[in-house]
Short mmCIF file of C-alpha atoms and ligand atoms in Angstrom, two decimals:
data_model
loop_
_atom_site.label_atom_id
_atom_site.label_comp_id
_atom_site.label_asym_id
_atom_site.label_seq_id
_atom_site.Cartn_x
_atom_site.Cartn_y
_atom_site.Cartn_z
CA UNK A 1 -10.81 28.84 18.02
CA UNK A 2 -8.66 28.77 15.03
CA UNK A 3 -7.30 25.23 14.54
CA UNK A 4 -3.38 24.80 14.62
CA UNK A 5 -1.90 23.20 11.12
CA UNK A 6 -0.49 19.79 11.73
CA UNK A 7 1.95 18.55 8.68
CA UNK A 8 2.50 15.23 7.56
CA UNK A 9 5.88 13.65 6.38
CA UNK A 10 5.72 10.47 4.73
CA UNK A 11 8.80 8.19 4.48
CA UNK A 12 7.09 5.22 2.86
CA UNK A 13 9.72 5.41 -0.14
CA UNK A 14 12.90 6.24 2.00
CA UNK A 15 12.27 4.39 5.08
CA UNK A 16 9.68 2.11 4.25
CA UNK A 17 11.77 0.83 1.64
CA UNK A 18 13.85 -0.26 4.56
CA UNK A 19 10.90 -3.06 5.09
CA UNK A 20 12.21 -6.54 4.81
CA UNK A 21 10.74 -7.92 1.53
CA UNK A 22 9.83 -4.53 0.06
CA UNK A 23 11.94 -3.78 -3.34
CA UNK A 24 10.35 -0.64 -4.79
CA UNK A 25 10.78 -0.32 -8.90
CA UNK A 26 10.91 3.15 -9.95
CA UNK A 27 7.28 2.65 -11.49
CA UNK A 28 6.40 1.51 -7.83
CA UNK A 29 7.85 5.00 -6.43
CA UNK A 30 5.51 6.90 -8.52
CA UNK A 31 2.61 5.32 -8.30
CA UNK A 32 3.17 5.55 -4.29
CA UNK A 33 4.01 8.92 -4.67
CA UNK A 34 1.14 9.86 -6.45
CA UNK A 35 -1.26 7.92 -3.78
CA UNK A 36 0.48 9.87 -1.27
CA UNK A 37 -0.60 13.28 -2.93
CA UNK A 38 -4.03 11.96 -3.41
CA UNK A 39 -4.26 11.48 -0.03
CA UNK A 40 -2.75 14.78 0.99
CA UNK A 41 0.14 14.52 3.27
CA UNK A 42 2.63 17.37 3.18
CA UNK A 43 6.01 15.87 2.40
CA UNK A 44 6.88 13.12 0.06
CA UNK A 45 10.19 11.68 1.16
CA UNK A 46 10.79 9.99 -1.87
CA UNK A 47 14.34 8.49 -1.37
CA UNK A 48 18.30 8.98 -1.13
CA UNK A 49 19.67 9.92 -4.04
CA UNK A 50 22.80 8.84 -4.87
CA UNK A 51 22.50 5.66 -2.95
CA UNK A 52 21.04 3.56 -5.25
CA UNK A 53 19.69 4.09 -9.21
CA UNK A 54 16.48 4.27 -8.67
CA UNK A 55 16.68 6.81 -6.24
CA UNK A 56 18.94 8.66 -8.00
CA UNK A 57 16.69 8.70 -11.45
CA UNK A 58 13.37 9.54 -9.32
CA UNK A 59 15.55 12.67 -8.38
CA UNK A 60 16.34 13.18 -11.73
CA UNK A 61 13.59 15.44 -12.88
CA UNK A 62 11.12 17.17 -11.65
CA UNK A 63 8.17 15.55 -9.97
CA UNK A 64 5.42 17.76 -9.96
CA UNK A 65 2.82 16.97 -6.75
CA UNK A 66 1.26 19.20 -4.54
CA UNK A 67 3.41 18.15 -1.42
CA UNK A 68 6.57 18.74 -1.11
CA UNK A 69 9.11 16.37 -2.81
CA UNK A 70 11.67 15.71 -0.37
CA UNK A 71 15.26 14.31 -0.75
CA UNK A 72 16.98 11.99 1.75
CA UNK A 73 20.88 12.48 2.56
CA UNK A 74 23.66 12.82 5.02
CA UNK A 75 25.45 15.99 6.36
CA UNK A 76 28.82 16.74 5.12
CA UNK A 77 31.62 14.42 6.34
CA UNK A 78 33.52 15.21 8.71
CA UNK A 79 36.91 16.96 7.85
CA UNK A 80 35.56 17.74 4.25
CA UNK A 81 33.98 21.18 2.91
CA UNK A 82 30.57 21.13 1.45
CA UNK A 83 31.74 21.60 -1.82
CA UNK A 84 34.05 18.84 -1.63
CA UNK A 85 31.81 15.90 -0.16
CA UNK A 86 30.70 14.41 -3.37
CA UNK A 87 27.45 12.67 -1.47
CA UNK A 88 26.48 16.41 -0.45
CA UNK A 89 26.62 17.74 -3.60
CA UNK A 90 24.84 15.03 -5.52
CA UNK A 91 21.82 15.98 -2.81
CA UNK A 92 21.87 19.25 -3.48
CA UNK A 93 21.67 18.76 -7.11
CA UNK A 94 18.50 16.28 -6.58
CA UNK A 95 15.32 17.76 -8.46
CA UNK A 96 13.77 18.21 -4.99
CA UNK A 97 11.76 21.07 -3.02
CA UNK A 98 13.38 20.03 0.15
CA UNK A 99 16.11 18.30 1.43
CA UNK A 100 16.10 16.42 4.75
CA UNK A 101 19.52 15.42 6.47
CA UNK A 102 20.19 13.17 8.91
CA UNK A 103 22.84 13.84 11.55
CA UNK A 104 23.85 12.36 14.51
CA UNK A 105 22.42 13.70 17.71
CA UNK A 106 23.89 11.08 20.50
CA UNK A 107 27.17 12.28 21.74
CA UNK A 108 28.09 8.42 21.89
CA UNK A 109 27.57 7.66 18.16
CA UNK A 110 29.44 10.77 16.93
CA UNK A 111 32.42 9.56 18.82
CA UNK A 112 32.07 5.65 18.04
CA UNK A 113 30.27 5.58 14.64
CA UNK A 114 31.43 9.05 12.90
CA UNK A 115 35.11 9.27 15.01
CA UNK A 116 34.77 12.71 14.75
CA UNK A 117 34.48 15.37 17.79
CA UNK A 118 31.14 16.92 18.98
CA UNK A 119 32.39 20.13 17.37
CA UNK A 120 33.12 18.98 14.18
CA UNK A 121 29.46 17.15 14.15
CA UNK A 122 28.10 20.89 15.02
CA UNK A 123 29.90 22.45 12.35
CA UNK A 124 28.83 19.80 9.66
CA UNK A 125 25.12 20.50 10.72
CA UNK A 126 25.60 24.31 10.31
CA UNK A 127 27.53 24.03 6.86
CA UNK A 128 25.16 21.60 5.37
CA UNK A 129 21.84 23.28 6.46
CA UNK A 130 23.56 26.38 4.88
CA UNK A 131 24.32 25.15 1.73
CA UNK A 132 21.18 23.25 1.23
CA UNK A 133 19.33 27.07 1.95
CA UNK A 134 21.44 28.65 -0.32
CA UNK A 135 20.42 26.06 -2.97
CA UNK A 136 16.69 27.51 -2.51
CA UNK A 137 15.80 24.26 -0.51
CA UNK A 138 13.27 23.70 2.24
CA UNK A 139 15.61 22.19 5.10
CA UNK A 140 14.39 19.59 7.74
CA UNK A 141 16.89 17.84 9.92
CA UNK A 142 16.70 14.36 11.31
CA UNK A 143 18.27 14.51 14.87
CA UNK A 144 18.77 10.27 14.63
CA UNK A 145 18.89 8.66 18.02
CA UNK A 146 17.71 11.78 19.38
CA UNK A 147 15.98 10.70 22.50
CA UNK A 148 18.77 8.03 23.50
CA UNK A 149 21.02 10.60 22.95
CA UNK A 150 19.13 13.23 25.01
CA UNK A 151 18.98 10.77 27.97
CA UNK A 152 22.49 10.33 27.74
CA UNK A 153 23.60 13.84 26.96
CA UNK A 154 20.81 16.16 27.27
CA UNK A 155 22.94 19.42 26.61
CA UNK A 156 24.89 17.91 23.43
CA UNK A 157 21.33 16.40 21.89
CA UNK A 158 19.70 20.17 21.80
CA UNK A 159 22.68 21.55 20.58
CA UNK A 160 22.73 19.54 17.63
CA UNK A 161 18.67 20.56 17.36
CA UNK A 162 19.64 24.24 18.35
CA UNK A 163 22.00 24.30 15.89
CA UNK A 164 20.04 23.45 13.06
CA UNK A 165 17.19 25.58 14.13
CA UNK A 166 19.19 28.75 14.14
CA UNK A 167 20.99 28.06 10.66
CA UNK A 168 17.17 28.44 9.46
CA UNK A 169 16.05 24.54 9.45
CA UNK A 170 12.38 24.90 8.49
CA UNK A 171 12.11 21.86 10.76
CA UNK A 172 14.02 19.90 13.35
CA UNK A 173 12.99 16.21 13.48
CA UNK A 174 13.41 14.01 16.63
CA UNK A 175 14.08 10.30 15.57
CA UNK A 176 13.33 7.64 17.84
CA UNK A 177 15.56 5.77 15.74
CA UNK A 178 16.22 2.51 17.61
CA UNK A 179 12.43 2.68 18.50
CA UNK A 180 12.45 1.78 22.43
CA UNK A 181 11.38 5.15 23.89
CA UNK A 182 8.06 5.13 25.53
CA UNK A 183 5.17 7.84 25.33
CA UNK A 184 5.79 9.09 28.59
CA UNK A 185 9.63 9.75 28.00
CA UNK A 186 8.98 11.13 24.68
CA UNK A 187 5.99 13.74 25.73
CA UNK A 188 8.78 15.11 28.56
CA UNK A 189 11.77 15.11 26.20
CA UNK A 190 9.57 16.97 23.03
CA UNK A 191 8.39 19.30 26.07
CA UNK A 192 11.77 19.95 27.29
CA UNK A 193 12.94 20.53 23.85
CA UNK A 194 10.28 22.89 23.01
CA UNK A 195 11.32 25.27 25.60
CA UNK A 196 14.16 26.00 23.19
CA UNK A 197 12.62 25.45 19.54
CA UNK A 198 9.07 26.53 18.86
CA UNK A 199 7.01 24.06 18.17
CA UNK A 200 5.96 24.27 15.04
CA UNK A 201 9.24 23.77 13.88
CA UNK A 202 9.46 20.21 15.47
CA UNK A 203 8.82 17.03 13.68
CA UNK A 204 8.70 13.22 15.53
CA UNK A 205 10.11 10.43 13.87
CA UNK A 206 9.11 7.15 15.70
CA UNK A 207 9.66 3.30 15.06
CA UNK A 208 7.77 0.64 16.26
CA UNK A 209 9.67 -1.50 18.40
CA UNK A 210 7.75 -1.68 21.32
CA UNK A 211 4.27 -0.83 19.35
CA UNK A 212 4.04 2.29 20.32
CA UNK A 213 5.21 4.45 17.55
CA UNK A 214 1.62 5.95 16.77
CA UNK A 215 1.42 6.81 20.46
CA UNK A 216 5.18 8.04 20.74
CA UNK A 217 3.89 10.41 17.77
CA UNK A 218 0.63 11.24 19.57
CA UNK A 219 2.76 12.14 22.77
CA UNK A 220 4.94 14.29 21.16
CA UNK A 221 2.02 16.29 19.45
CA UNK A 222 0.41 16.85 22.79
CA UNK A 223 4.22 18.07 24.19
CA UNK A 224 4.02 20.77 21.26
CA UNK A 225 5.61 18.97 17.76
CA UNK A 226 4.10 19.85 14.92
CA UNK A 227 5.14 17.30 12.24
CA UNK A 228 4.61 14.03 12.21
CA UNK A 229 6.77 11.40 10.34
CA UNK A 230 5.33 8.27 9.06
CA UNK A 231 4.71 5.65 6.30
CA UNK A 232 1.70 4.01 4.91
CA UNK A 233 0.66 0.93 6.86
CA UNK A 234 3.47 0.97 9.07
CA UNK A 235 5.88 0.29 6.58
CA UNK A 236 9.87 0.35 7.89
CA UNK A 237 13.23 -1.41 8.89
CA UNK A 238 12.64 -3.76 11.70
CA UNK A 239 8.86 -3.47 13.21
CA UNK A 240 8.37 -0.46 10.99
CA UNK A 241 7.70 3.17 11.34
CA UNK A 242 4.83 5.13 12.96
CA UNK A 243 1.62 4.41 10.61
CA UNK A 244 0.25 6.99 8.98
CA UNK A 245 -3.06 4.96 7.91
CA UNK A 246 -4.03 5.00 11.81
CA UNK A 247 -2.49 8.46 13.06
CA UNK A 248 -4.53 10.24 9.65
CA UNK A 249 -8.00 8.70 11.06
CA UNK A 250 -7.45 9.48 14.62
CA UNK A 251 -6.24 13.19 13.96
CA UNK A 252 -9.69 13.63 11.50
CA UNK A 253 -12.18 11.93 13.65
CA UNK A 254 -11.31 12.07 17.42
CA UNK A 255 -12.04 15.45 18.78
CA UNK A 256 -8.90 15.80 21.09
CA UNK A 257 -7.12 16.44 17.94
CA UNK A 258 -9.62 17.41 15.22
CA UNK A 259 -10.84 20.20 17.20
CA UNK A 260 -7.17 21.55 17.81
CA UNK A 261 -5.22 20.74 14.58
CA UNK A 262 -5.58 21.01 10.71
CA UNK A 263 -4.20 18.99 8.24
CA UNK A 264 -3.70 18.53 4.58
CA UNK A 265 -6.09 15.42 4.14
CA UNK A 266 -9.77 16.24 3.16
CA UNK A 267 -12.58 14.53 4.28
CA UNK A 268 -12.99 13.03 0.95
CA UNK A 269 -9.40 11.63 1.01
CA UNK A 270 -10.05 9.96 4.49
CA UNK A 271 -13.13 8.25 2.73
CA UNK A 272 -10.48 6.94 0.23
CA UNK A 273 -7.98 5.45 2.88
CA UNK A 274 -8.98 2.12 3.06
CA UNK A 275 -8.61 1.80 -0.69
CA UNK A 276 -4.92 3.64 -0.68
CA UNK A 277 -4.07 1.06 2.23
CA UNK A 278 -4.88 -1.89 0.46
CA UNK A 279 -3.96 -0.36 -3.17
CA UNK A 280 -0.23 -0.47 -1.36
CA UNK A 281 -0.35 -4.04 -0.63
CA UNK A 282 -1.64 -4.99 -3.90
CA UNK A 283 1.19 -3.16 -5.19
CA UNK A 284 3.49 -4.94 -2.89
CA UNK A 285 1.61 -8.48 -3.23
CA UNK A 286 1.52 -8.51 0.30
CA UNK A 287 -1.88 -9.51 2.24
CA UNK A 288 -3.58 -6.72 3.66
CA UNK A 289 -3.63 -7.19 7.67
CA UNK A 290 -6.93 -7.72 8.00
CA UNK A 291 -7.12 -6.11 11.73
CA UNK A 292 -5.39 -3.09 11.25
CA UNK A 293 -7.28 -0.45 12.86
CA UNK A 294 -9.67 1.53 10.65
CA UNK A 295 -9.05 -0.15 7.45
CA UNK A 296 -8.60 -3.82 8.26
CA UNK A 297 -11.42 -5.82 6.66
CA UNK A 298 -12.40 -7.01 10.30
CA UNK A 299 -12.05 -3.41 11.89
CA UNK A 300 -15.76 -3.36 11.98
CA UNK A 301 -16.83 -7.06 12.19
CA UNK A 302 -18.61 -8.11 14.98
CA UNK A 303 -19.53 -11.83 15.57
CA UNK A 304 -22.53 -13.34 15.90
CA UNK A 305 -24.46 -13.00 19.61
CA UNK A 306 -25.81 -9.94 21.60
CA UNK A 307 -23.21 -7.72 20.21
CA UNK A 308 -24.56 -8.31 16.34
CA UNK A 309 -28.32 -8.30 17.21
CA UNK A 310 -27.20 -4.90 19.31
CA UNK A 311 -25.24 -3.60 16.43
CA UNK A 312 -28.31 -4.16 13.78
CA UNK A 313 -30.33 -2.14 16.15
CA UNK A 314 -28.12 0.85 16.87
CA UNK A 315 -24.46 0.65 15.16
CA UNK A 316 -22.91 3.12 17.70
CA UNK A 317 -23.28 0.52 20.21
CA UNK A 318 -20.28 -1.23 19.26
CA UNK A 319 -18.25 1.07 16.67
CA UNK A 320 -15.77 4.17 17.64
CA UNK A 321 -16.37 5.58 14.70
CA UNK A 322 -18.43 5.27 11.91
CA UNK A 323 -16.80 3.08 8.90
CA UNK A 324 -17.64 5.01 5.98
CA UNK A 325 -15.93 7.91 7.39
CA UNK A 326 -12.30 5.83 6.15
CA UNK A 327 -14.68 4.10 3.05
CA UNK A 328 -14.47 0.58 5.41
CA UNK A 329 -17.63 -1.42 5.58
CA UNK A 330 -19.71 -2.73 8.85
CA UNK A 331 -19.40 -6.31 8.76
CA UNK A 332 -21.79 -8.81 10.64
CA UNK A 333 -20.45 -12.29 10.81
CA UNK A 334 -23.78 -13.76 11.86
CA UNK A 335 -22.96 -15.75 8.89
CA UNK A 336 -26.13 -16.44 7.17
CA UNK A 337 -27.60 -12.93 7.79
CA UNK A 338 -24.51 -11.17 6.99
CA UNK A 339 -23.73 -13.42 3.80
CA UNK A 340 -27.16 -13.17 2.66
CA UNK A 341 -27.55 -9.56 2.78
CA UNK A 342 -24.26 -9.36 0.97
CA UNK A 343 -25.04 -11.84 -1.77
CA UNK A 344 -28.54 -9.73 -2.42
CA UNK A 345 -26.66 -6.56 -2.81
CA UNK A 346 -24.53 -7.68 -5.25
CA UNK A 347 -27.16 -9.46 -7.48
CA UNK A 348 -28.77 -6.37 -7.11
CA UNK A 349 -25.58 -4.85 -8.47
CA UNK A 350 -25.46 -6.89 -11.46
CA UNK A 351 -28.81 -6.50 -12.24
CA UNK A 352 -30.56 -10.02 -11.20
CA UNK A 353 -33.03 -8.66 -8.14
CA UNK A 354 -34.12 -12.08 -6.55
CA UNK A 355 -36.59 -12.03 -3.43
CA UNK A 356 -34.52 -12.48 -0.55
CA UNK A 357 -36.58 -15.74 0.41
CA UNK A 358 -36.10 -16.88 -2.84
CA UNK A 359 -34.00 -20.60 -2.47
CA UNK A 360 -32.20 -19.94 -4.98
CA UNK A 361 -29.89 -16.96 -3.13
CA UNK A 362 -29.66 -19.63 -0.05
CA UNK A 363 -28.46 -22.22 -2.99
CA UNK A 364 -25.97 -19.40 -4.07
CA UNK A 365 -24.63 -18.15 -0.59
CA UNK A 366 -24.13 -21.69 0.15
CA UNK A 367 -22.20 -22.13 -2.88
CA UNK A 368 -20.14 -18.77 -2.58
CA UNK A 369 -19.33 -20.29 1.22
CA UNK A 370 -18.01 -23.62 0.16
CA UNK A 371 -15.90 -22.20 -3.02
CA UNK A 372 -14.42 -19.26 -0.66
CA UNK A 373 -13.42 -21.92 2.52
CA UNK A 374 -11.30 -23.69 -0.01
CA UNK A 375 -9.82 -20.66 -1.66
CA UNK A 376 -11.66 -18.67 -3.91
CA UNK A 377 -12.53 -14.82 -3.05
CA UNK A 378 -15.48 -13.12 -5.15
CA UNK A 379 -15.14 -9.83 -2.84
CA UNK A 380 -12.43 -9.73 -5.54
CA UNK A 381 -13.91 -11.23 -8.49
CA UNK A 382 -16.72 -9.41 -9.30
CA UNK A 383 -17.23 -10.80 -13.07
CA UNK A 384 -16.37 -14.89 -11.64
CA UNK A 385 -19.13 -14.19 -8.98
CA UNK A 386 -21.47 -13.03 -11.42
CA UNK A 387 -20.94 -15.82 -13.84
CA UNK A 388 -21.77 -18.04 -10.77
CA UNK A 389 -25.30 -16.63 -10.25
CA UNK A 390 -26.14 -16.89 -13.91
CA UNK A 391 -25.29 -20.00 -14.02
CA UNK A 392 -27.31 -21.01 -11.25
CA UNK A 393 -30.45 -19.35 -12.87
CA UNK A 394 -29.50 -20.73 -16.46
CA UNK A 395 -28.36 -17.67 -17.90
CA UNK A 396 -24.93 -18.94 -19.05
CA UNK A 397 -25.11 -20.29 -22.64
CA UNK A 398 -22.54 -23.24 -23.17
CA UNK A 399 -20.41 -21.68 -25.57
CA UNK A 400 -17.40 -24.09 -26.19
CA UNK A 401 -15.90 -26.97 -24.49
CA UNK A 402 -11.84 -27.18 -23.76
CA UNK A 403 -11.24 -30.69 -24.52
CA UNK A 404 -7.58 -30.54 -23.97
CA UNK A 405 -4.96 -28.33 -22.97
CA UNK A 406 -1.12 -28.92 -22.79
CA UNK A 407 1.71 -26.26 -21.85
CA UNK A 408 4.85 -27.22 -22.01
CA UNK A 409 7.90 -25.14 -20.76
CA UNK A 410 11.61 -25.58 -22.30
CA UNK A 411 14.86 -24.27 -21.34
CA UNK A 412 17.75 -24.16 -24.29
CA UNK A 413 20.16 -22.65 -26.18
CA UNK A 414 18.78 -20.50 -29.02
CA UNK A 415 20.77 -20.37 -32.53
CA UNK A 416 22.95 -17.88 -30.88
CA UNK A 417 23.72 -19.81 -28.05
CA UNK A 418 21.96 -17.91 -25.54
CA UNK A 419 20.05 -20.07 -22.45
CA UNK A 420 16.58 -18.90 -23.39
CA UNK A 421 13.15 -20.40 -21.50
CA UNK A 422 10.42 -20.99 -24.20
CA UNK A 423 6.78 -21.52 -23.20
CA UNK A 424 4.62 -23.17 -25.39
CA UNK A 425 0.87 -23.95 -25.27
CA UNK A 426 -1.72 -26.12 -27.31
CA UNK A 427 -5.55 -26.10 -26.76
CA UNK A 428 -8.06 -27.99 -28.12
CA UNK A 429 -11.54 -26.69 -28.04
CA UNK A 430 -15.10 -27.82 -29.28
CA UNK A 431 -17.42 -24.86 -30.76
CA UNK A 432 -20.30 -26.36 -31.55
CA UNK A 433 -19.41 -29.49 -34.15
CA UNK A 434 -16.75 -27.70 -35.07
CA UNK A 435 -13.01 -28.76 -33.40
CA UNK A 436 -10.22 -26.50 -33.58
CA UNK A 437 -6.52 -26.35 -32.45
CA UNK A 438 -4.47 -23.72 -31.90
CA UNK A 439 -0.57 -23.10 -30.49
CA UNK A 440 0.80 -20.31 -29.29
CA UNK A 441 4.33 -19.13 -27.99
CA UNK A 442 4.23 -17.01 -24.81
CA UNK A 443 6.89 -15.12 -22.12
CA UNK A 444 5.72 -17.49 -19.83
CA UNK A 445 2.96 -20.91 -19.55
CA UNK A 446 0.36 -18.82 -18.33
CA UNK A 447 0.55 -15.85 -21.02
CA UNK A 448 0.88 -18.93 -23.70
CA UNK A 449 -2.10 -20.53 -22.60
CA UNK A 450 -4.08 -17.34 -22.68
CA UNK A 451 -2.75 -16.69 -26.10
CA UNK A 452 -3.41 -20.36 -27.09
CA UNK A 453 -7.38 -20.04 -25.91
CA UNK A 454 -8.61 -16.94 -27.34
CA UNK A 455 -6.86 -17.40 -30.53
CA UNK A 456 -9.65 -19.46 -32.19
CA UNK A 457 -12.97 -19.26 -30.84
CA UNK A 458 -14.36 -20.10 -34.10
CA UNK A 459 -17.93 -17.84 -34.60
CA UNK A 460 -17.27 -16.62 -31.50
CA UNK A 461 -14.02 -14.88 -32.06
CA UNK A 462 -15.49 -12.05 -33.21
CA UNK A 463 -16.88 -11.02 -29.46
CA UNK A 464 -13.16 -11.21 -27.97
CA UNK A 465 -11.16 -9.51 -30.14
CA UNK A 466 -11.15 -6.84 -27.84
CA UNK A 467 -10.72 -8.57 -24.48
CA UNK A 468 -7.06 -7.76 -22.87
CA UNK A 469 -5.47 -8.90 -19.95
CA UNK A 470 -4.57 -6.05 -17.73
CA UNK A 471 -3.50 -7.50 -14.19
CA UNK A 472 -2.53 -11.08 -12.78
CA UNK A 473 -1.85 -11.79 -9.69
CA UNK A 474 -0.98 -15.12 -8.04
CA UNK A 475 -1.13 -15.55 -4.17
CA UNK A 476 -0.32 -18.99 -2.46
CA UNK A 477 -2.69 -19.96 0.48
CA UNK A 478 -1.67 -21.58 3.26
CA UNK A 479 2.10 -22.48 2.94
CA UNK A 480 3.83 -26.08 3.59
CA UNK A 481 2.65 -29.18 0.91
CA UNK A 482 -0.80 -28.48 1.11
CA UNK A 483 -0.52 -25.11 -0.50
CA UNK A 484 -3.26 -23.51 -2.94
CA UNK A 485 -2.71 -21.46 -5.33
CA UNK A 486 -5.18 -18.58 -6.18
CA UNK A 487 -5.03 -16.57 -9.04
CA UNK A 488 -6.86 -13.10 -9.74
CA UNK A 489 -7.01 -11.84 -13.18
CA UNK A 490 -7.95 -8.46 -14.30
CA UNK A 491 -9.40 -7.75 -17.76
CA UNK A 492 -10.48 -5.24 -19.70
CA UNK A 493 -12.29 -4.49 -23.53
CA UNK A 494 -12.78 -1.70 -25.71
CA UNK A 495 -15.80 -0.50 -23.61
CA UNK A 496 -13.03 0.32 -21.18
CA UNK A 497 -14.93 -1.99 -18.66
CA UNK A 498 -12.68 -3.73 -16.21
CA UNK A 499 -13.42 -7.23 -14.64
CA UNK A 500 -11.64 -9.37 -12.03
CA UNK A 501 -11.80 -13.22 -11.98
CA UNK A 502 -10.55 -15.80 -9.79
CA UNK A 503 -9.37 -19.27 -9.92
CA UNK A 504 -8.00 -21.97 -7.21
CA UNK A 505 -6.26 -25.12 -7.42
CA UNK A 506 -2.97 -26.77 -5.95
CA UNK A 507 -1.41 -26.21 -9.62
CA UNK A 508 -0.68 -22.73 -10.88
CA UNK A 509 -1.75 -23.44 -14.37
CA UNK A 510 -5.15 -24.80 -13.51
CA UNK A 511 -6.08 -22.01 -11.39
CA UNK A 512 -4.96 -19.67 -13.92
CA UNK A 513 -6.69 -21.42 -16.92
CA UNK A 514 -9.86 -21.15 -14.72
CA UNK A 515 -8.99 -17.51 -14.13
CA UNK A 516 -9.02 -17.04 -17.87
CA UNK A 517 -12.04 -19.28 -18.68
CA UNK A 518 -14.44 -17.15 -16.26
CA UNK A 519 -12.88 -14.13 -18.04
CA UNK A 520 -13.38 -15.38 -21.65
CA UNK A 521 -17.08 -16.30 -20.86
CA UNK A 522 -18.13 -13.42 -19.01
CA UNK A 523 -16.67 -11.12 -22.13
CA UNK A 524 -19.17 -13.75 -24.00
CA UNK A 525 -21.91 -13.10 -21.81
CA UNK A 526 -21.74 -9.45 -21.62
CA UNK A 527 -21.57 -8.79 -25.29
CA UNK A 528 -24.68 -10.78 -25.92
CA UNK A 529 -22.97 -13.71 -28.02
CA UNK A 530 -25.61 -16.12 -29.12
CA UNK A 531 -25.61 -19.68 -28.00
ZN1 ZN B 1 13.96 5.92 10.54
#
């Protein structure tokens, strides 16, 4: 049986941008758009041109991608003509494949919020769809408050949707704007709508205020809707939007949906969904939800006891899907066993094969556990792990000592009378019998320290000239007065290899120093610098 096409519409960059604490730069938006394109969503709603400078500049040029780039905005204001509404004109000028209008569909909102008549609101929908189509854009209409509106006045809510459909809108999207509608209500109402508008022209836009945005999306699909709107990791205002990172694996892996529907997300892209989900968290500097369905670190983690021994014999006994399908990993928290096999696998990866019963494996495992308990994260710091292992095996030469460092931050007026903050670092290093002192100024204290550390390593200097830092991330673990800072640094060199190092301390400079030192020493080891 031929499968029906189901479309995915991502609004991470528009509705997701409403998330408390999230502020996308233009560079963020472009990076996320390309992640979405890699994933295979059909539409990327990138923002609201005219609403802020970042969104306006996003739409100031063509952004070539497989997905349809969609601009969001309002239908023409009541009492104005389409050509005499600057907001609508700006929207029509946006460099986009599609335009998604939002319009009221709840009679109460039309009267109270819009202060206009029901007829004028319908005329505004009609004129706006017509103007966008005349511009050659694909048109969508988000029917705001559709479900609440339908409950209050079904005829009017339907009239709004039908007006856009009759005017040739490709999609009429039913929005649960306040997020309070329950799945059985969504299913009933969408079924009614699909009697009037074909389901392959109907979309669902669900918010997560009763934690059922994903369930509501599926309820709408069961009732006939063929477009799902959502965001990566369920970003969005208040409790968020429907989470596409949960919806996509369900559509691809659960026979009820996989047998009936085809989506544009390939099996290969599905296998990268963990990386995409965590990539977004990294970009936003947010901790990933360990317990997120499908993609969380704990999504396939089983704790000791009968489950774990069963899972070793036959993984399917306690897993609803194979974790590899979504790029996740099975995890057994039978501490020693799982930890040991992880450590052995890592040792093999770096070319240090040890026998599994070698007592040094136990020592390394104990050390990793102790350090991870105080905040180190070796899974995210491959180079620091390698150094830890090689040090234990006596394979890291003693290259140099940092006898002392001093970092200083000063705020003052410069010669032009402008207020400036200047950071300076002094590092005293001993290489063999040679004592070296380096001084550097930097953009911030960590940058100054990094520059001073790498300025003069004496006979080792030639080994680190190609070393550059490509990323620096700080995370405060457990808040309050006992906060500990974890610094993760990514470095690269002339060979193009990337490596990550970690430092942990109550002091951010000290944590950074540890990570910087590991990066330099790692580079010396891998370059084969002599002791
Ligand atoms: Zn919304």
